Amino acid sequence: MPAAGAVGAGRAGAGPVVELTIEASAHVRLRERLRELWAFREVVWAFAERDARLKYKQAALGIAWAVLQPLMFLGIFVVVFGRIAGVQGEGASYPAFALAALVPWFFVQSTVSFGAQSLLRDGALVRKVYFPREAPIVGAVLSGGLDFVIGLALLLALEPVLGGRLSWTALLALPMWLILATLASGVAMILAALTVYYRDFRYVLPVALQLWMFGSPVAYPLSAVRPQWRALYVAANPAAGVLESFRRVLTQGQAPDPALCAISAAGACAVAWAGYWFFKRMEPGFADAV
Amino acid sequence: MSWAVRFEDVSKRYPAATWGYASLRDDLTRLARSLAASLRGRRAAPPERAALDHVSFEVEQGEPFAIIGPNGAGKTTALKLLSRISFPSAGRVRVRGRVGALIEVGSGIHPELTGRENIWLYGRIMGMSRQEIARRFDQIVEFSELGSVLDMPAKRYSTGMQLRLGFSIASHLDPDVFVVDEALAVGDAGFQARCVERMMSLVAEGRTLLFVSHDLSTVEAVCRRGLFLRDGAIQAVGDTRAVLRQYLEWVDHQQWRRKASGTEVRGRGLVVEGVTLHGMSGEERYVFAAGERVEVRFHVRAESEVPSPWFSLGISDGRPGTLVLCSMLEQDCAFRLPAGRCTVHCVLGPLPLAPRTYELWMSVREQVGAADLVDWSRVGAFRIRLPAEAKGAGGVTAPWLYGPVRVEHRWSLEAAQREASLRPEPAGS
């Protein structure tokens, strides 16, 4: 690891010249790393903006995909889980119930898969330009946020039609999105670091994400898990508590279960912290391995 | 002046077999193998290749500094360490001020985005703030000469245009230490000239420049000091021209080694087993000073007696045509070649050759009947280097401008009423 000083502070002609020492070191000081990331916020934002532009430039249907993807899954879910398996919507129609979790789930899925491959995708830059390597990943999370906002708008428009009950609690979707974004960043960083060293993870990733979806209360309610296992389940899969809470605030107009949210938030923070640490630990070799 | 960049005993080693590069499968097999080896009590250290091996040097603030050397010498590795893209295995690199890198520019340009979008996004990723880009946007566009295609996706640009865009963005960064690696390899002559101009103006503004290039005449024109790197180790450091001269001498030496590997030449009834070169005291060597005398020895084996062989010896500088031809017939010299092994000597007068590598050619014919015994063929190579007293500066990178023949000469200027002794200055260098 570089024992880098206050990086990015010393622009030529403005302020004192910063001296930098580049050497091998095994220490990861997360607070310093976070400060550096903040100093590079413009770079993070540039990556986010670029990803957003590219996503909609390369696809013929453009921004509509943010809406179409969850809708297509909704169609499958309604047939398979709603009709065939007969899953109930807990006070709302099954489509309303499923969509309320599908939109936030799509944010997690697309962010993790996009973020995990961002170092390879931007290999040319990683090999040539310095920036904290998490910058493109955080950028991917932010550009995924744009999709989420569009999906959320669709959700808010459709819920009353599908029989959901909307109230002020819908505003809680934003802090809950923050929990998901924290979780997704952590997972994406772990996978990104691994993918740089082992390209195999590229093939594992889509399968793992599908498994994660079916292991989360997206198609079925959290009540499908026995009450005595619920806390453990939510701790093991921090996404579960948030997805369930999304449903509460968006389809039932109720406040989420604070305990569930707290466990999820704590879990998400733990994953993000561990992911960031692992990522930074692996970072010095990225340019050599990409 | 104080330093801007300092390499302190820096080493960078890569594992010879790259761990975790291609696939998990390879690593698992390797892991299993190393476990098996350690169970048997043999613990082999993984083989490593040093891209940089205990390298120390200093670049002063505001100094244009060159790093030259053959491919794989570690030049790019050094720049990567400097720009924090890769990290040293041992030692440390210290930098004062912001580093702006121009390592193979153009690679960051995104093909789907327009030129305008690329300037805004790539510029920020490279470390410019929005305000800086806004302030310099017109300059960047003007420099790249892409004003007319600015709103076209970069994928419709030619390679050269993409490179121009990349260089324009990167060169309008505001770094204290500016790193340029082979950036000028593509791009037309006009753009290359402007890139050099831009580098010079950055240097004039007091920026430190680290320049890696194989374009030695640009290196000579731009840089004041330099470093010759080979196999990860420093061969020479100091004044650019002195370093360039050492590098060129080494290149020349490599070329000579490749050509000099003596081969047997089979003729009709006559085999030339080898040709050796000797100094006047008889010692075998292949490097001579300009103006030195050389003895050539042909080691031949004749199947039967050759009554009147006609040896010819030619010197060429690798281009078509022979520079020097020494023929036995011209000397009216004749001797009988006995059956079996013998050595034919030829002593050459002081060779008026310019410093570089020369090829040795030969043929053998019958003086009577002119039947070819050995065809005209290359039998070796030797190098001429400048005599020790001629160590002037200038023009080291354009040897092709030298004539092959070197003549003692003297320059003078009448108006100054003073004589100056100079080395031949090639035109245009």
XYZ file of C-alpha atoms in Angstrom:
719
model
C 0.000 0.000 0.000
C 1.188 3.489 -0.681
C 1.687 5.566 2.410
C 0.236 8.476 0.541
C -0.154 11.857 2.138
C -2.947 14.284 1.451
C -3.385 13.310 -2.146
C -4.932 15.707 -4.577
C -4.457 18.700 -2.345
C -1.365 20.049 -3.999
C -2.308 21.572 -7.309
C 0.510 23.340 -9.094
C 0.684 26.970 -8.196
C -1.883 26.628 -5.439
C -0.745 25.867 -1.940
C 2.367 24.013 -0.857
C 3.775 21.223 -2.984
C 2.783 17.841 -1.634
C 5.476 15.276 -1.173
C 4.495 11.729 -1.859
C 6.234 8.528 -0.930
C 5.410 5.416 -2.891
C 6.511 2.177 -1.277
C 5.384 -1.290 -0.444
C 3.502 -1.512 2.844
C 0.957 -3.899 4.203
C -0.995 -1.390 6.275
C -4.407 -0.284 5.214
C -5.624 2.836 6.949
C -9.250 3.058 5.970
C -9.813 6.553 7.286
C -6.970 7.912 5.148
C -8.264 5.958 2.172
C -11.727 7.423 2.651
C -10.281 10.899 2.821
C -8.462 10.256 -0.421
C -11.637 8.966 -2.026
C -13.341 12.178 -0.980
C -10.526 14.183 -2.558
C -11.180 12.249 -5.764
C -14.957 12.787 -5.654
C -14.797 14.559 -8.996
C -13.318 11.414 -10.533
C -16.014 9.258 -8.929
C -18.641 11.560 -10.317
C -17.047 11.484 -13.762
C -17.213 7.685 -13.749
C -20.850 7.774 -12.656
C -21.735 10.263 -15.346
C -19.885 8.294 -17.995
C -21.573 5.012 -17.023
C -24.973 6.641 -17.097
C -24.337 8.197 -20.493
C -22.969 4.977 -21.939
C -25.754 2.819 -20.613
C -28.346 4.810 -22.447
C -26.296 5.622 -25.495
C -25.503 2.056 -26.463
C -29.029 0.692 -26.011
C -31.686 1.477 -28.561
C -34.434 1.775 -25.962
C -32.175 3.903 -23.796
C -33.498 4.938 -20.440
C -36.604 2.767 -20.822
C -34.536 -0.241 -19.781
C -34.463 1.010 -16.210
C -38.206 0.391 -16.259
C -38.460 -2.537 -18.655
C -36.110 -4.889 -16.830
C -38.058 -5.009 -13.555
C -41.316 -5.149 -15.503
C -40.186 -8.199 -17.448
C -39.240 -9.950 -14.240
C -42.527 -8.904 -12.745
C -44.282 -10.724 -15.579
C -42.371 -13.933 -14.828
C -42.935 -13.615 -11.085
C -46.654 -13.025 -11.475
C -47.017 -16.175 -13.552
C -44.650 -18.435 -11.613
C -45.086 -17.295 -8.012
C -48.425 -15.472 -8.139
C -50.404 -17.947 -10.249
C -48.635 -21.282 -10.065
C -47.131 -21.194 -6.556
C -49.920 -19.021 -5.189
C -47.775 -16.676 -3.122
C -49.926 -14.041 -1.417
C -49.252 -10.315 -1.516
C -49.688 -9.616 2.214
C -52.398 -7.020 2.062
C -51.684 -5.947 -1.511
C -51.987 -7.628 -4.896
C -49.124 -9.950 -5.796
C -47.868 -7.699 -8.637
C -47.740 -4.684 -6.299
C -46.031 -6.820 -3.684
C -43.408 -8.204 -6.062
C -42.649 -4.954 -7.860
C -41.940 -3.151 -4.579
C -39.036 -5.527 -3.955
C -38.006 -6.045 -7.586
C -37.072 -2.412 -8.180
C -34.650 -2.186 -5.234
C -33.376 -5.696 -5.978
C -32.540 -4.688 -9.530
C -30.507 -1.861 -8.153
C -28.434 -4.317 -6.093
C -28.069 -6.789 -8.922
C -27.071 -4.373 -11.665
C -24.768 -2.407 -9.382
C -22.944 -5.472 -8.120
C -22.513 -7.036 -11.540
C -21.517 -3.749 -13.152
C -19.256 -2.694 -10.296
C -17.568 -6.080 -10.031
C -16.389 -5.844 -13.631
C -15.541 -2.173 -13.670
C -11.823 -2.677 -13.083
C -11.593 -5.020 -16.044
C -13.778 -2.809 -18.176
C -11.616 0.177 -17.360
C -8.407 -1.832 -17.513
C -6.866 0.641 -19.924
C -7.349 3.431 -17.410
C -6.332 1.315 -14.436
C -3.059 0.490 -16.151
C -2.343 4.086 -17.045
C -3.928 6.650 -14.786
C -3.862 6.971 -11.042
C -7.054 7.248 -9.041
C -8.244 5.305 -6.014
C -9.317 2.068 -7.654
C -12.692 2.066 -5.916
C -13.634 5.244 -7.809
C -15.168 3.429 -10.812
C -17.016 1.065 -8.474
C -18.514 3.847 -6.415
C -19.290 5.549 -9.718
C -21.133 2.411 -10.843
C -23.174 2.439 -7.636
C -24.091 6.074 -8.197
C -25.090 5.532 -11.816
C -27.158 2.565 -10.627
C -28.841 5.059 -8.320
C -30.149 6.862 -11.364
C -31.791 3.660 -12.599
C -33.233 3.172 -9.163
C -34.792 6.625 -9.140
C -36.412 5.960 -12.513
C -37.614 2.551 -11.338
C -38.965 4.120 -8.170
C -40.925 6.658 -10.196
C -42.474 3.774 -12.142
C -43.242 1.999 -8.908
C -44.936 5.033 -7.382
C -46.992 5.470 -10.523
C -48.040 1.807 -10.692
C -48.644 0.985 -7.022
C -52.075 2.634 -6.761
C -53.108 0.918 -9.999
C -51.919 -2.478 -8.764
C -53.673 -2.069 -5.440
C -50.874 -0.938 -3.145
C -51.408 1.698 -0.487
C -49.152 4.743 -0.673
C -48.495 7.168 2.134
C -45.735 9.445 3.466
C -43.726 6.351 4.368
C -42.693 6.134 0.708
C -40.128 8.816 1.580
C -38.307 6.233 3.689
C -37.318 4.527 0.434
C -34.387 6.910 0.146
C -32.616 6.133 3.444
C -33.283 2.478 2.747
C -31.669 2.880 -0.648
C -28.584 4.158 1.201
C -28.391 0.883 3.121
C -28.642 -1.079 -0.122
C -26.020 1.131 -1.793
C -23.629 0.542 1.120
C -24.179 -3.189 0.904
C -23.842 -3.264 -2.888
C -20.594 -1.247 -2.762
C -19.065 -3.690 -0.304
C -20.057 -6.762 -2.291
C -18.987 -5.162 -5.580
C -15.563 -4.318 -4.164
C -14.914 -7.847 -2.960
C -15.988 -9.278 -6.295
C -14.082 -6.656 -8.279
C -10.857 -7.425 -6.418
C -11.343 -11.153 -6.924
C -12.283 -10.770 -10.580
C -9.036 -8.920 -11.289
C -7.042 -11.884 -10.042
C -9.377 -14.669 -11.069
C -11.344 -14.081 -14.235
C -13.384 -17.145 -13.253
C -15.546 -14.953 -11.075
C -17.014 -13.373 -14.172
C -18.777 -16.637 -14.910
C -19.733 -17.313 -11.326
C -21.199 -13.868 -10.855
C -24.522 -14.136 -12.748
C -25.326 -17.460 -11.100
C -24.407 -16.151 -7.661
C -26.616 -13.104 -8.157
C -29.576 -15.281 -9.161
C -29.023 -17.404 -6.074
C -28.886 -14.298 -3.945
C -32.175 -13.123 -5.423
C -33.948 -16.368 -4.690
C -32.390 -16.345 -1.246
C -33.909 -12.925 -0.612
C -37.550 -12.048 -0.069
C -38.147 -10.707 -3.558
C -40.618 -13.217 -4.945
C -41.910 -14.349 -1.556
C -42.543 -12.535 1.738
C -40.174 -12.574 4.692
C -42.949 -14.263 6.642
C -42.134 -17.387 4.639
C -39.141 -17.705 6.959
C -40.004 -19.054 10.428
C -40.108 -16.303 13.091
C -37.314 -17.826 15.212
C -34.936 -17.882 12.217
C -35.828 -14.444 10.901
C -33.226 -12.344 12.785
C -30.438 -14.749 11.856
C -31.607 -14.822 8.254
C -31.627 -11.033 8.004
C -28.197 -10.816 9.633
C -26.821 -13.337 7.137
C -28.448 -11.587 4.195
C -28.635 -7.867 4.971
C -30.545 -7.266 1.748
C -33.515 -9.220 3.112
C -34.467 -6.756 5.830
C -34.273 -3.810 3.480
C -36.272 -5.471 0.722
C -38.989 -6.437 3.193
C -39.017 -2.880 4.511
C -39.319 -1.466 0.994
C -42.464 -3.500 0.655
C -43.838 -2.211 3.933
C -43.345 1.445 3.055
C -44.358 1.216 -0.601
C -47.305 -1.182 -0.655
C -48.778 -1.082 2.816
C -48.093 2.521 3.755
C -46.595 1.386 7.058
C -43.342 2.285 8.780
C -40.719 -0.479 8.518
C -39.741 -2.708 11.413
C -36.929 -0.731 13.116
C -35.184 -3.851 14.429
C -35.128 -5.389 10.954
C -33.742 -2.175 9.462
C -31.105 -1.893 12.186
C -29.863 -5.440 11.620
C -29.759 -4.861 7.874
C -27.970 -1.532 8.244
C -25.405 -3.013 10.619
C -24.890 -5.960 8.282
C -24.523 -3.682 5.267
C -21.950 -1.545 7.076
C -19.998 -4.625 8.133
C -19.959 -5.955 4.552
C -18.955 -2.546 3.184
C -16.167 -2.153 5.723
C -14.822 -5.645 5.109
C -15.162 -5.216 1.349
C -13.372 -1.902 1.380
C -10.573 -3.270 3.528
C -10.155 -6.324 1.331
C -10.233 -4.204 -1.800
C -7.592 -1.838 -0.479
C -5.472 -4.746 0.630
C -5.509 -6.152 -2.899
C -5.295 -2.802 -4.658
C -1.499 -2.424 -5.074
C -1.380 -5.387 -7.444
C -4.338 -4.410 -9.618
C -2.386 -2.645 -12.340
C -0.018 -5.609 -12.599
C -2.853 -8.113 -12.858
C -5.491 -6.339 -14.938
C 17.995 23.031 -7.098
C 16.145 20.392 -5.158
C 14.841 17.136 -6.477
C 11.356 16.563 -7.811
C 11.594 12.799 -8.203
C 13.766 10.407 -6.272
C 14.124 6.676 -6.697
C 15.690 5.200 -3.591
C 16.994 1.702 -4.171
C 13.813 0.713 -5.944
C 13.154 -2.840 -7.077
C 10.104 -4.197 -8.776
C 9.809 -7.928 -9.156
C 7.159 -9.851 -10.967
C 6.676 -13.524 -10.355
C 7.966 -15.338 -13.409
C 4.799 -17.386 -13.466
C 2.054 -14.929 -12.730
C -0.089 -15.969 -9.847
C -3.732 -15.254 -10.117
C -3.572 -13.946 -13.582
C -5.461 -16.219 -15.881
C -7.557 -18.609 -13.919
C -8.290 -20.155 -10.603
C -7.581 -23.574 -12.043
C -3.935 -22.755 -12.752
C -3.467 -21.381 -9.268
C -5.031 -24.415 -7.668
C -2.743 -26.749 -9.585
C 0.214 -24.607 -8.647
C -0.857 -24.548 -5.024
C -1.203 -28.323 -5.011
C 2.194 -28.708 -6.610
C 3.938 -26.410 -4.138
C 2.231 -28.214 -1.269
C 3.465 -31.526 -2.589
C 6.943 -30.083 -2.971
C 6.984 -28.771 0.596
C 5.747 -32.112 1.889
C 8.742 -33.731 0.284
C 10.825 -31.194 2.149
C 11.787 -29.169 -0.865
C 10.709 -25.589 -0.696
C 11.584 -23.700 -3.849
C 11.205 -19.947 -3.830
C 8.895 -18.903 -6.648
C 11.005 -17.710 -9.558
C 10.866 -13.981 -10.030
C 11.861 -11.583 -12.729
C 13.168 -8.194 -11.719
C 11.753 -5.439 -13.890
C 13.751 -2.960 -11.835
C 16.738 -3.994 -9.789
C 17.958 -1.623 -7.063
C 17.518 1.515 -9.073
C 18.401 4.873 -7.555
C 18.386 8.224 -9.267
C 17.202 11.757 -8.824
C 15.511 14.192 -11.148
C 15.794 17.852 -10.321
C 12.886 20.231 -10.296
C 12.224 21.693 -13.704
C 14.540 19.270 -15.403
C 13.720 17.462 -18.646
C 14.903 13.924 -17.990
C 14.997 10.989 -20.392
C 14.823 7.268 -19.733
C 16.097 5.205 -22.632
C 16.845 1.560 -23.142
C 15.783 -1.477 -25.139
C 12.344 -3.059 -24.872
C 11.739 -4.712 -21.536
C 14.417 -2.699 -19.794
C 12.002 -1.448 -17.126
C 11.376 2.050 -18.449
C 7.614 1.869 -18.332
C 7.730 0.097 -14.988
C 9.669 3.034 -13.569
C 7.054 5.473 -14.830
C 4.245 3.311 -13.478
C 5.777 3.355 -10.034
C 6.152 7.079 -10.267
C 2.521 7.602 -11.182
C 1.353 5.247 -8.410
C -0.172 2.782 -10.837
C 2.016 -0.002 -9.598
C 4.013 -0.325 -6.387
C 7.651 -1.174 -5.756
C 8.595 -4.539 -4.250
C 11.373 -2.844 -2.314
C 12.728 0.623 -1.869
C 10.737 3.762 -2.333
C 9.902 6.409 -4.864
C 9.460 9.981 -3.704
C 7.744 12.658 -5.716
C 7.208 16.324 -5.019
C 4.092 17.730 -6.575
C 1.289 16.512 -8.759
C 2.172 13.882 -11.348
C 0.529 14.001 -14.748
C 1.016 10.907 -16.816
C 0.865 10.499 -20.512
C 1.409 6.790 -20.671
C 0.238 5.514 -24.033
C -2.449 8.127 -24.281
C -5.606 7.476 -26.178
C -6.377 4.303 -24.300
C -8.694 6.142 -21.939
C -10.717 7.644 -24.734
C -14.132 6.003 -24.855
C -15.241 5.147 -28.393
C -18.962 5.632 -27.746
C -18.618 9.129 -26.389
C -18.137 12.226 -28.492
C -14.934 14.201 -28.477
C -16.576 16.827 -26.313
C -17.823 14.292 -23.757
C -14.432 12.638 -23.712
C -12.706 15.909 -22.901
C -15.080 16.518 -20.000
C -15.025 12.999 -18.604
C -11.501 11.862 -19.380
C -10.145 15.216 -18.245
C -11.784 14.788 -14.871
C -10.677 11.183 -14.533
C -7.149 12.347 -15.273
C -7.468 14.775 -12.391
C -8.645 18.093 -13.791
C -11.408 19.952 -12.028
C -14.475 21.179 -13.903
C -13.253 24.750 -13.671
C -9.865 23.799 -15.075
C -11.490 22.031 -18.006
C -13.876 24.904 -18.634
C -10.949 27.292 -18.655
C -8.856 25.175 -21.002
C -11.544 23.608 -23.156
C -10.912 25.830 -26.172
C -7.154 25.389 -25.879
C -7.572 21.617 -25.784
C -9.801 21.614 -28.853
C -7.502 23.966 -30.698
C -4.459 21.877 -29.871
C -6.114 18.651 -30.993
C -7.392 20.245 -34.233
C -10.584 18.270 -33.845
C -12.943 21.228 -33.703
C -14.939 20.061 -36.710
C -15.600 16.541 -35.387
C -16.020 17.425 -31.740
C -19.598 16.151 -31.525
C -18.923 12.908 -33.345
C -18.407 9.670 -31.361
C -14.732 8.962 -30.917
C -15.134 5.539 -32.533
C -15.376 7.312 -35.896
C -12.026 8.974 -35.279
C -8.903 7.496 -36.771
C -6.267 6.099 -34.426
C -4.209 9.214 -34.916
C -7.153 11.455 -34.097
C -7.887 9.528 -30.902
C -4.276 9.850 -29.914
C -4.371 13.573 -30.595
C -7.436 13.929 -28.425
C -5.808 11.962 -25.617
C -2.575 13.876 -25.779
C -4.374 17.202 -25.915
C -6.360 16.443 -22.780
C -3.419 15.039 -20.877
C -1.029 17.778 -21.868
C -3.401 20.425 -20.569
C -3.327 18.948 -17.111
C -1.460 21.127 -14.726
C 1.101 18.761 -13.259
C 4.363 19.570 -11.526
C 5.906 16.386 -12.838
C 4.996 15.407 -16.340
C 5.462 11.829 -17.487
C 5.476 10.992 -21.219
C 5.795 7.417 -22.426
C 5.907 6.643 -26.139
C 3.050 9.014 -26.604
C 4.297 10.344 -29.865
C 4.712 7.045 -31.647
C 1.493 7.545 -33.597
C 0.294 10.865 -34.962
C 1.453 12.654 -38.058
C 4.679 14.608 -38.335
C 2.975 17.944 -37.749
C 1.312 16.779 -34.578
C 4.512 15.196 -33.329
C 6.314 18.473 -33.804
C 3.619 20.262 -31.805
C 3.807 17.661 -29.047
C 7.516 18.277 -28.734
C 6.828 22.009 -28.700
C 4.248 21.524 -25.974
C 6.700 19.466 -23.913
C 9.337 22.133 -24.370
C 6.955 24.864 -23.265
C 5.982 22.854 -20.189
C 9.657 22.526 -19.414
C 10.135 26.245 -19.975
C 7.350 26.855 -17.450
C 9.449 24.990 -14.922
C 7.681 21.613 -14.984
C 9.732 18.522 -14.479
C 9.562 16.161 -17.442
C 10.234 12.433 -17.491
C 10.362 11.243 -21.058
C 10.538 7.654 -22.221
C 10.976 7.218 -25.924
C 12.737 5.314 -28.644
C 12.782 8.434 -30.741
C 16.310 9.303 -29.765
C 16.621 12.529 -31.705
C 13.612 13.947 -29.850
C 15.162 12.774 -26.604
C 18.346 14.549 -27.559
C 16.489 17.716 -28.476
C 14.279 17.876 -25.394
C 16.169 16.385 -22.464
C 19.123 17.671 -20.551
C 19.893 14.602 -18.523
C 19.015 11.007 -18.960
C 19.220 7.457 -17.821
C 20.099 4.312 -19.755
C 18.260 1.329 -18.352
C 18.884 -2.253 -19.335
C 17.478 -5.400 -17.723
C 16.163 -3.298 -14.876
C 19.537 -1.862 -13.964
C 21.047 1.528 -14.571
C 23.800 1.432 -17.196
C 24.504 5.131 -17.362
C 23.077 8.312 -15.978
C 24.008 11.908 -16.672
C 24.229 14.266 -19.607
C 21.784 13.163 -22.315
C 24.346 13.017 -25.094
C 26.807 10.970 -23.093
C 24.034 8.562 -22.112
C 22.737 8.364 -25.660
C 26.207 7.642 -26.941
C 26.572 4.776 -24.491
C 23.176 3.445 -25.436
C 23.895 3.616 -29.158
C 27.226 1.949 -28.634
C 25.460 -0.846 -26.820
C 22.853 -1.180 -29.581
C 25.638 -1.282 -32.114
C 27.428 -3.882 -30.086
C 24.320 -6.063 -29.982
C 23.990 -5.745 -33.713
C 27.609 -6.681 -34.177
C 27.263 -9.692 -31.895
C 24.371 -10.916 -33.954
C 26.288 -10.550 -37.194
C 29.682 -11.637 -35.958
C 28.701 -15.138 -34.942
C 31.104 -16.735 -37.374
C 29.852 -19.411 -39.675
C 31.696 -21.767 -41.864
C 31.478 -21.001 -45.565
C 31.650 -23.989 -47.868
C 32.938 -23.430 -51.348
C 33.964 -25.758 -54.137
C 36.959 -27.704 -52.925
C 37.630 -25.030 -50.325
C 36.103 -24.406 -46.895
C 36.510 -21.140 -45.000
C 36.340 -22.377 -41.418
C 36.405 -18.911 -39.945
C 37.604 -15.376 -40.322
C 39.209 -13.633 -37.367
C 40.259 -10.023 -36.903
C 43.372 -8.957 -35.065
C 45.091 -5.829 -33.856
C 48.640 -5.025 -34.817
C 50.071 -6.947 -31.878
C 48.240 -10.051 -33.049
C 45.464 -10.112 -30.416
C 42.038 -11.141 -31.661
C 39.407 -8.422 -31.352
C 36.477 -6.940 -33.199
C 36.401 -3.368 -31.987
C 38.833 -0.917 -33.493
C 39.378 2.789 -33.221
C 38.829 4.853 -36.323
C 42.158 5.056 -38.162
C 43.540 1.857 -36.675
C 45.196 -0.895 -38.719
C 43.460 -4.266 -38.853
C 44.679 -7.705 -39.745
C 42.205 -10.176 -41.222
C 42.943 -13.888 -41.030
C 41.114 -16.394 -43.175
C 41.255 -19.899 -41.809
C 40.779 -22.168 -44.794
C 40.870 -25.857 -45.541
C 41.539 -26.992 -49.064
C 40.643 -30.473 -50.275
C 43.430 -30.358 -52.788
C 46.113 -27.886 -53.740
C 44.840 -24.590 -55.181
C 47.536 -23.294 -57.537
C 46.606 -19.607 -57.708
C 43.722 -18.476 -55.496
C 42.324 -14.980 -55.826
C 41.063 -13.747 -52.438
C 38.877 -10.658 -52.251
C 37.836 -8.932 -49.072
C 35.046 -6.384 -48.836
C 33.792 -4.058 -46.134
C 30.198 -2.907 -46.130
C 28.134 -0.891 -43.673
C 25.060 -3.029 -44.154
C 23.618 -0.963 -46.962
C 23.868 -2.200 -50.527
C 27.301 -1.729 -52.039
C 30.805 -2.298 -50.851
C 32.760 0.514 -49.209
C 36.180 -1.017 -49.377
C 37.420 -3.797 -51.636
C 40.833 -5.399 -51.195
C 41.738 -7.851 -53.904
C 44.799 -10.033 -54.292
C 44.733 -9.473 -58.016
C 45.149 -5.754 -57.589
C 48.325 -6.406 -55.646
C 49.612 -8.805 -58.236
C 50.032 -11.248 -55.442
C 49.963 -14.974 -55.934
C 50.703 -17.998 -53.822
C 49.937 -21.607 -53.827
C 47.370 -22.935 -51.327
C 48.474 -26.333 -50.073
C 46.020 -29.129 -49.407
C 44.820 -29.149 -45.802
C 44.533 -26.305 -43.332
C 46.256 -22.948 -43.647
C 45.719 -19.301 -42.779
C 45.698 -16.411 -45.225
C 46.551 -13.021 -43.741
C 45.603 -9.612 -45.024
C 46.779 -6.475 -43.229
C 44.640 -3.422 -43.889
C 45.968 0.112 -43.694
C 44.461 2.666 -41.287
C 40.698 2.358 -41.811
C 39.139 5.754 -42.505
C 35.734 4.589 -41.286
C 33.116 6.380 -39.219
C 32.095 4.756 -35.943
C 29.507 2.008 -36.399
C 29.241 -1.685 -37.233
C 30.645 -2.994 -40.495
C 30.279 -6.290 -42.236
C 33.129 -8.289 -43.659
C 32.593 -10.041 -46.992
C 34.825 -12.287 -49.001
C 35.145 -14.450 -52.101
C 37.758 -16.744 -53.543
C 38.245 -17.418 -57.245
C 40.837 -19.010 -59.463
C 43.165 -16.452 -60.968
C 43.296 -18.554 -64.075
C 39.888 -19.228 -65.523
C 38.212 -17.167 -62.796
C 36.197 -20.134 -61.514
C 34.328 -19.367 -58.272
C 35.695 -21.332 -55.341
C 33.871 -19.401 -52.621
C 30.937 -17.136 -53.514
C 30.746 -13.571 -52.274
C 29.460 -14.046 -48.726
C 29.343 -12.334 -45.371
C 31.879 -13.820 -42.998
C 31.881 -11.531 -39.975
C 31.494 -8.082 -38.538
C 33.473 -5.553 -36.572
C 32.923 -2.220 -34.945
C 34.739 1.036 -35.317
C 34.569 3.440 -32.465
C 35.634 7.034 -32.277
C 39.219 7.614 -31.231
C 39.424 8.638 -27.614
C 40.421 12.210 -28.391
C 37.259 12.938 -30.391
C 34.614 13.179 -27.695
C 32.686 16.192 -28.830
C 29.019 16.819 -28.154
C 26.125 16.829 -30.538
C 24.590 14.775 -33.248
C 24.832 11.447 -31.509
C 21.387 10.309 -32.542
C 21.671 10.638 -36.295
C 24.468 8.257 -37.307
C 22.868 7.707 -40.677
C 23.788 11.249 -41.497
C 27.460 10.446 -41.163
C 29.234 9.469 -44.289
C 30.821 6.062 -43.909
C 34.274 7.467 -44.551
C 35.865 9.504 -41.842
C 38.534 11.988 -42.780
C 40.666 14.033 -40.416
C 39.554 17.591 -40.660
C 39.696 21.015 -39.071
C 37.121 23.777 -38.892
C 37.907 27.427 -38.549
C 36.255 30.808 -38.636
C 38.179 33.622 -40.144
C 36.328 36.640 -38.811
C 36.828 35.524 -35.240
C 40.570 35.250 -35.880
C 40.540 32.203 -33.781
C 40.640 28.582 -34.672
C 38.223 26.139 -33.258
C 38.647 22.461 -33.655
C 35.325 20.732 -33.972
C 34.014 17.360 -34.744
C 32.059 17.003 -37.946
C 28.629 18.404 -37.291
C 26.012 16.625 -39.402
C 23.568 18.903 -41.089
C 20.227 19.274 -39.383
C 20.993 17.679 -36.074
